[in-house]
């Protein structure tokens, strides 16, 4: 791998501490980093290089998957880090940054390959990208790349505006939009599961599938993010990005040629085919909820409206369920249900694919549906539910065959994604078109929520969400699987 500079905006922030430094360390530990690398942290507060290196070391010791077992190795790693104070709006600071970047490039004899990671609030994205251009930081003889985190806009219009501004400084193929769900190993495995297994590939279509259910439930509440979350809700925080990305990854058909371009193109085709909902019809296909007080694993939990920083009258959605239709020849007529919520009964992200139940014609007894269950997190496993006769009692019973992976050995999402970005592989980053089309689908829902065109169902903390979300499936003769 060629040498490079990794410039981190927001280096004193929470994401850097919890995810980015540990990911960089794990990559270094596993020899997945260029031999020569210069890492420059930027933040508003004053800090010496050695203090910054200390901060990085502490974060690694607290959050890294890999144990720090060798002092020399750690010192060599920390030696790559430098710190500079930067005010995102101050053009002079970018001039200073350019000097530091060039100085390190010549000290370490590394080519002008520059990665700019924006681990900062979205309101800074445009300013920083434009200042990178203006200051000359972006005029390199090597490559330049920009990594940004969600949220990518608050609605369709603001996302388009943001993209237009970023495009003034970076080309689309230089922009790496992180959706950390795309870094999860089981999501990355979805294509292989389909492509490498004819038994799955042949069955994934409307001939054989009754419905698909995607759940991302969390036990945590709003935590310390009231300011952000109360303005976003589950629809912007989870649905527009993670949920729709899982949907695209599940429903896409593997292209003949596997390349980032082809895969992203297939995903785009899926989201393009998702039937748009009219604002007036949102009520028929979407359920919004908010948690009230309840109990989570034996502990009392306050209602959303009683959380610190949340208005007592907040109408914000902490739960969203929806029914989607993909109007293409593979999936026409198969409902896809998604749901996500805070303060639910368990932390689980999973996909359940229910097969049509044709095998028991003429039999008086109803047999259980075949299910393909893909657990994405926190546990990772795949299982297939079949029916089999129990030799002990002669009864037909559902049985599961499957496999799971030991968590400790699995690289974290950020580790995979940063590794991919360093190598210039954009397969598991969101393309602008995917983001834009996702906003297009979400936009009428935002408007319906804003206009209060559908009820806000309160659900007890620690439950599986409001009963209206169950009715959504019951209307079609289905139920959410694995809810007990
Ligand atoms: C983030 C959301 O993108 O994803 C959070 O902003 C949410 O609200 C988190 O808790 C869930 O991620 P994971 O990896 O824990 O499922």
mmCIF file of N, CA and C in Angstrom, residues 113-190:
data_model
loop_
_atom_site.group_PDB
_atom_site.id
_atom_site.type_symbol
_atom_site.label_atom_id
_atom_site.label_comp_id
_atom_site.label_asym_id
_atom_site.label_seq_id
_atom_site.Cartn_x
_atom_site.Cartn_y
_atom_site.Cartn_z
ATOM 1 N N UNK A 113 -0.872 11.504 -1.193
ATOM 2 C CA UNK A 113 -2.177 10.833 -1.099
ATOM 3 C C UNK A 113 -2.837 11.321 0.183
ATOM 4 N N UNK A 114 -3.971 11.978 0.058
ATOM 5 C CA UNK A 114 -4.557 12.614 1.253
ATOM 6 C C UNK A 114 -6.008 12.209 1.466
ATOM 7 N N UNK A 115 -6.229 11.712 2.666
ATOM 8 C CA UNK A 115 -7.586 11.332 3.066
ATOM 9 C C UNK A 115 -8.071 12.358 4.089
ATOM 10 N N UNK A 116 -9.249 12.910 3.854
ATOM 11 C CA UNK A 116 -9.813 13.883 4.797
ATOM 12 C C UNK A 116 -11.047 13.267 5.433
ATOM 13 N N UNK A 117 -10.989 13.047 6.728
ATOM 14 C CA UNK A 117 -12.098 12.392 7.426
ATOM 15 C C UNK A 117 -12.822 13.449 8.249
ATOM 16 N N UNK A 118 -14.109 13.666 7.941
ATOM 17 C CA UNK A 118 -14.871 14.715 8.633
ATOM 18 C C UNK A 118 -15.723 14.108 9.754
ATOM 19 N N UNK A 119 -15.099 13.983 10.923
ATOM 20 C CA UNK A 119 -15.846 13.448 12.067
ATOM 21 C C UNK A 119 -16.394 14.637 12.868
ATOM 22 N N UNK A 120 -17.195 15.433 12.203
ATOM 23 C CA UNK A 120 -17.724 16.681 12.787
ATOM 24 C C UNK A 120 -19.208 16.796 12.463
ATOM 25 N N UNK A 121 -19.882 17.738 13.081
ATOM 26 C CA UNK A 121 -21.303 17.947 12.806
ATOM 27 C C UNK A 121 -21.514 18.296 11.331
ATOM 28 N N UNK A 122 -22.675 17.933 10.783
ATOM 29 C CA UNK A 122 -22.923 18.141 9.359
ATOM 30 C C UNK A 122 -22.886 19.610 8.939
ATOM 31 N N UNK A 123 -23.098 20.529 9.902
ATOM 32 C CA UNK A 123 -23.104 21.943 9.515
ATOM 33 C C UNK A 123 -21.704 22.402 9.067
ATOM 34 N N UNK A 124 -20.669 21.592 9.379
ATOM 35 C CA UNK A 124 -19.304 21.987 8.985
ATOM 36 C C UNK A 124 -18.862 21.387 7.647
ATOM 37 N N UNK A 125 -19.637 20.420 7.135
ATOM 38 C CA UNK A 125 -19.180 19.676 5.944
ATOM 39 C C UNK A 125 -18.782 20.605 4.799
ATOM 40 N N UNK A 126 -19.719 21.506 4.463
ATOM 41 C CA UNK A 126 -19.486 22.337 3.275
ATOM 42 C C UNK A 126 -18.293 23.255 3.465
ATOM 43 N N UNK A 127 -18.254 23.923 4.626
ATOM 44 C CA UNK A 127 -17.167 24.861 4.900
ATOM 45 C C UNK A 127 -15.826 24.152 4.795
ATOM 46 N N UNK A 128 -15.741 22.984 5.419
ATOM 47 C CA UNK A 128 -14.451 22.293 5.427
ATOM 48 C C UNK A 128 -14.063 21.864 4.005
ATOM 49 N N UNK A 129 -15.028 21.264 3.288
ATOM 50 C CA UNK A 129 -14.711 20.779 1.941
ATOM 51 C C UNK A 129 -14.238 21.942 1.060
ATOM 52 N N UNK A 130 -14.927 23.072 1.153
ATOM 53 C CA UNK A 130 -14.549 24.208 0.300
ATOM 54 C C UNK A 130 -13.196 24.787 0.718
ATOM 55 N N UNK A 131 -12.928 24.814 2.019
ATOM 56 C CA UNK A 131 -11.630 25.321 2.475
ATOM 57 C C UNK A 131 -10.481 24.388 2.095
ATOM 58 N N UNK A 132 -10.775 23.098 2.018
ATOM 59 C CA UNK A 132 -9.737 22.147 1.574
ATOM 60 C C UNK A 132 -9.342 22.499 0.140
ATOM 61 N N UNK A 133 -10.357 22.844 -0.628
ATOM 62 C CA UNK A 133 -10.095 23.198 -2.030
ATOM 63 C C UNK A 133 -9.339 24.538 -2.123
ATOM 64 N N UNK A 134 -9.911 25.535 -1.455
ATOM 65 C CA UNK A 134 -9.338 26.892 -1.539
ATOM 66 C C UNK A 134 -7.885 26.944 -1.095
ATOM 67 N N UNK A 135 -7.574 26.217 -0.022
ATOM 68 C CA UNK A 135 -6.235 26.309 0.566
ATOM 69 C C UNK A 135 -5.183 25.574 -0.245
ATOM 70 N N UNK A 136 -5.607 24.760 -1.186
ATOM 71 C CA UNK A 136 -4.630 23.994 -1.967
ATOM 72 C C UNK A 136 -4.384 22.599 -1.389
ATOM 73 N N UNK A 137 -4.980 22.318 -0.220
ATOM 74 C CA UNK A 137 -4.805 20.975 0.376
ATOM 75 C C UNK A 137 -5.290 19.881 -0.572
ATOM 76 N N UNK A 138 -6.310 20.251 -1.352
ATOM 77 C CA UNK A 138 -6.918 19.262 -2.248
ATOM 78 C C UNK A 138 -6.212 19.152 -3.591
ATOM 79 N N UNK A 139 -5.207 20.035 -3.836
ATOM 80 C CA UNK A 139 -4.499 19.927 -5.125
ATOM 81 C C UNK A 139 -3.289 19.028 -4.924
ATOM 82 N N UNK A 140 -3.486 17.765 -5.102
ATOM 83 C CA UNK A 140 -2.398 16.825 -4.805
ATOM 84 C C UNK A 140 -1.915 16.166 -6.092
ATOM 85 N N UNK A 141 -0.669 15.677 -6.038
ATOM 86 C CA UNK A 141 -0.176 14.907 -7.183
ATOM 87 C C UNK A 141 -0.630 13.462 -7.054
ATOM 88 N N UNK A 142 -1.073 13.079 -5.860
ATOM 89 C CA UNK A 142 -1.575 11.706 -5.669
ATOM 90 C C UNK A 142 -3.096 11.731 -5.687
ATOM 91 N N UNK A 143 -3.724 10.903 -4.812
ATOM 92 C CA UNK A 143 -5.178 10.933 -4.751
ATOM 93 C C UNK A 143 -5.645 11.765 -3.555
ATOM 94 N N UNK A 144 -6.910 12.164 -3.601
ATOM 95 C CA UNK A 144 -7.516 12.777 -2.411
ATOM 96 C C UNK A 144 -8.886 12.141 -2.220
ATOM 97 N N UNK A 145 -9.256 11.951 -0.975
ATOM 98 C CA UNK A 145 -10.574 11.352 -0.683
ATOM 99 C C UNK A 145 -11.198 12.050 0.519
ATOM 100 N N UNK A 146 -12.513 12.054 0.525
ATOM 101 C CA UNK A 146 -13.242 12.684 1.624
ATOM 102 C C UNK A 146 -14.142 11.636 2.260
ATOM 103 N N UNK A 147 -14.011 11.458 3.575
ATOM 104 C CA UNK A 147 -14.942 10.546 4.260
ATOM 105 C C UNK A 147 -15.890 11.401 5.091
ATOM 106 N N UNK A 148 -17.181 11.171 4.919
ATOM 107 C CA UNK A 148 -18.132 11.897 5.776
ATOM 108 C C UNK A 148 -19.111 10.926 6.424
ATOM 109 N N UNK A 149 -19.599 11.380 7.544
ATOM 110 C CA UNK A 149 -20.534 10.595 8.340
ATOM 111 C C UNK A 149 -21.937 11.093 8.100
ATOM 112 N N UNK A 150 -22.907 10.267 8.386
ATOM 113 C CA UNK A 150 -24.268 10.758 8.362
ATOM 114 C C UNK A 150 -24.489 11.723 9.534
ATOM 115 N N UNK A 151 -25.466 12.579 9.601
ATOM 116 C CA UNK A 151 -26.562 12.675 8.643
ATOM 117 C C UNK A 151 -26.158 13.448 7.386
ATOM 118 N N UNK A 152 -26.597 12.902 6.249
ATOM 119 C CA UNK A 152 -26.323 13.555 4.996
ATOM 120 C C UNK A 152 -27.578 14.337 4.599
ATOM 121 N N UNK A 153 -27.701 15.513 5.156
ATOM 122 C CA UNK A 153 -28.907 16.332 4.938
ATOM 123 C C UNK A 153 -29.993 15.970 5.944
ATOM 124 N N UNK A 154 -31.040 16.819 5.973
ATOM 125 C CA UNK A 154 -32.197 16.556 6.879
ATOM 126 C C UNK A 154 -33.442 16.210 6.081
ATOM 127 N N UNK A 155 -33.352 16.450 4.784
ATOM 128 C CA UNK A 155 -34.472 16.120 3.886
ATOM 129 C C UNK A 155 -33.911 16.135 2.465
ATOM 130 N N UNK A 156 -34.778 15.908 1.501
ATOM 131 C CA UNK A 156 -34.304 15.790 0.122
ATOM 132 C C UNK A 156 -33.587 17.055 -0.348
ATOM 133 N N UNK A 157 -34.202 18.182 -0.054
ATOM 134 C CA UNK A 157 -33.646 19.442 -0.554
ATOM 135 C C UNK A 157 -32.277 19.751 0.057
ATOM 136 N N UNK A 158 -32.187 19.619 1.383
ATOM 137 C CA UNK A 158 -30.912 19.963 2.023
ATOM 138 C C UNK A 158 -29.826 18.963 1.621
ATOM 139 N N UNK A 159 -30.207 17.715 1.390
ATOM 140 C CA UNK A 159 -29.211 16.720 0.964
ATOM 141 C C UNK A 159 -28.683 17.087 -0.422
ATOM 142 N N UNK A 160 -29.587 17.519 -1.298
ATOM 143 C CA UNK A 160 -29.153 17.904 -2.654
ATOM 144 C C UNK A 160 -28.225 19.106 -2.605
ATOM 145 N N UNK A 161 -28.584 20.049 -1.748
ATOM 146 C CA UNK A 161 -27.767 21.253 -1.635
ATOM 147 C C UNK A 161 -26.374 20.909 -1.114
ATOM 148 N N UNK A 162 -26.359 20.075 -0.089
ATOM 149 C CA UNK A 162 -25.078 19.658 0.487
ATOM 150 C C UNK A 162 -24.232 18.950 -0.565
ATOM 151 N N UNK A 163 -24.872 18.083 -1.318
ATOM 152 C CA UNK A 163 -24.106 17.342 -2.311
ATOM 153 C C UNK A 163 -23.550 18.266 -3.390
ATOM 154 N N UNK A 164 -24.372 19.239 -3.776
ATOM 155 C CA UNK A 164 -23.910 20.174 -4.805
ATOM 156 C C UNK A 164 -22.685 20.925 -4.293
ATOM 157 N N UNK A 165 -22.689 21.293 -3.022
ATOM 158 C CA UNK A 165 -21.541 22.024 -2.474
ATOM 159 C C UNK A 165 -20.304 21.144 -2.353
ATOM 160 N N UNK A 166 -20.500 19.912 -1.896
ATOM 161 C CA UNK A 166 -19.338 19.011 -1.788
ATOM 162 C C UNK A 166 -18.736 18.752 -3.156
ATOM 163 N N UNK A 167 -19.621 18.705 -4.166
ATOM 164 C CA UNK A 167 -19.148 18.403 -5.521
ATOM 165 C C UNK A 167 -18.269 19.507 -6.096
ATOM 166 N N UNK A 168 -18.318 20.677 -5.459
ATOM 167 C CA UNK A 168 -17.425 21.752 -5.941
ATOM 168 C C UNK A 168 -15.974 21.442 -5.568
ATOM 169 N N UNK A 169 -15.793 20.638 -4.528
ATOM 170 C CA UNK A 169 -14.429 20.370 -4.059
ATOM 171 C C UNK A 169 -13.973 18.931 -4.326
ATOM 172 N N UNK A 170 -14.921 17.999 -4.420
ATOM 173 C CA UNK A 170 -14.566 16.584 -4.604
ATOM 174 C C UNK A 170 -15.455 15.949 -5.666
ATOM 175 N N UNK A 171 -14.865 15.041 -6.430
ATOM 176 C CA UNK A 171 -15.645 14.272 -7.400
ATOM 177 C C UNK A 171 -16.427 13.197 -6.650
ATOM 178 N N UNK A 172 -17.511 12.702 -7.263
ATOM 179 C CA UNK A 172 -18.300 11.648 -6.609
ATOM 180 C C UNK A 172 -17.411 10.455 -6.207
ATOM 181 N N UNK A 173 -16.502 10.045 -7.085
ATOM 182 C CA UNK A 173 -15.713 8.860 -6.720
ATOM 183 C C UNK A 173 -14.619 9.164 -5.689
ATOM 184 N N UNK A 174 -14.547 10.413 -5.244
ATOM 185 C CA UNK A 174 -13.614 10.739 -4.154
ATOM 186 C C UNK A 174 -14.356 10.865 -2.821
ATOM 187 N N UNK A 175 -15.697 10.780 -2.865
ATOM 188 C CA UNK A 175 -16.477 10.954 -1.630
ATOM 189 C C UNK A 175 -16.904 9.600 -1.082
ATOM 190 N N UNK A 176 -16.525 9.330 0.140
ATOM 191 C CA UNK A 176 -16.858 8.068 0.813
ATOM 192 C C UNK A 176 -17.859 8.379 1.926
ATOM 193 N N UNK A 177 -19.144 8.080 1.662
ATOM 194 C CA UNK A 177 -20.168 8.374 2.669
ATOM 195 C C UNK A 177 -20.338 7.145 3.555
ATOM 196 N N UNK A 178 -19.992 7.313 4.823
ATOM 197 C CA UNK A 178 -20.062 6.168 5.731
ATOM 198 C C UNK A 178 -21.492 5.915 6.180
ATOM 199 N N UNK A 179 -21.939 4.681 6.001
ATOM 200 C CA UNK A 179 -23.121 4.187 6.681
ATOM 201 C C UNK A 179 -22.579 2.969 7.412
ATOM 202 N N UNK A 180 -22.403 3.069 8.721
ATOM 203 C CA UNK A 180 -21.619 2.027 9.386
ATOM 204 C C UNK A 180 -22.285 0.649 9.286
ATOM 205 N N UNK A 181 -23.599 0.619 8.961
ATOM 206 C CA UNK A 181 -24.236 -0.690 8.789
ATOM 207 C C UNK A 181 -23.634 -1.432 7.600
ATOM 208 N N UNK A 182 -23.176 -0.688 6.612
ATOM 209 C CA UNK A 182 -22.555 -1.336 5.451
ATOM 210 C C UNK A 182 -21.191 -1.920 5.791
ATOM 211 N N UNK A 183 -20.675 -1.544 6.953
ATOM 212 C CA UNK A 183 -19.386 -2.106 7.380
ATOM 213 C C UNK A 183 -19.571 -3.364 8.215
ATOM 214 N N UNK A 184 -20.802 -3.697 8.550
ATOM 215 C CA UNK A 184 -21.039 -4.885 9.394
ATOM 216 C C UNK A 184 -20.816 -6.137 8.549
ATOM 217 N N UNK A 185 -20.154 -7.103 9.162
ATOM 218 C CA UNK A 185 -19.702 -8.235 8.336
ATOM 219 C C UNK A 185 -20.871 -9.019 7.751
ATOM 220 N N UNK A 186 -21.963 -9.127 8.505
ATOM 221 C CA UNK A 186 -23.075 -9.919 7.970
ATOM 222 C C UNK A 186 -23.774 -9.192 6.812
ATOM 223 N N UNK A 187 -23.748 -7.891 6.831
ATOM 224 C CA UNK A 187 -24.309 -7.137 5.694
ATOM 225 C C UNK A 187 -23.410 -7.363 4.476
ATOM 226 N N UNK A 188 -22.109 -7.342 4.718
ATOM 227 C CA UNK A 188 -21.185 -7.550 3.599
ATOM 228 C C UNK A 188 -21.283 -8.983 3.077
ATOM 229 N N UNK A 189 -21.752 -9.865 3.941
ATOM 230 C CA UNK A 189 -21.863 -11.281 3.567
ATOM 231 C C UNK A 189 -23.133 -11.571 2.753
ATOM 232 N N UNK A 190 -24.073 -10.616 2.753
ATOM 233 C CA UNK A 190 -25.366 -10.890 2.105
ATOM 234 C C UNK A 190 -25.197 -11.266 0.632
#
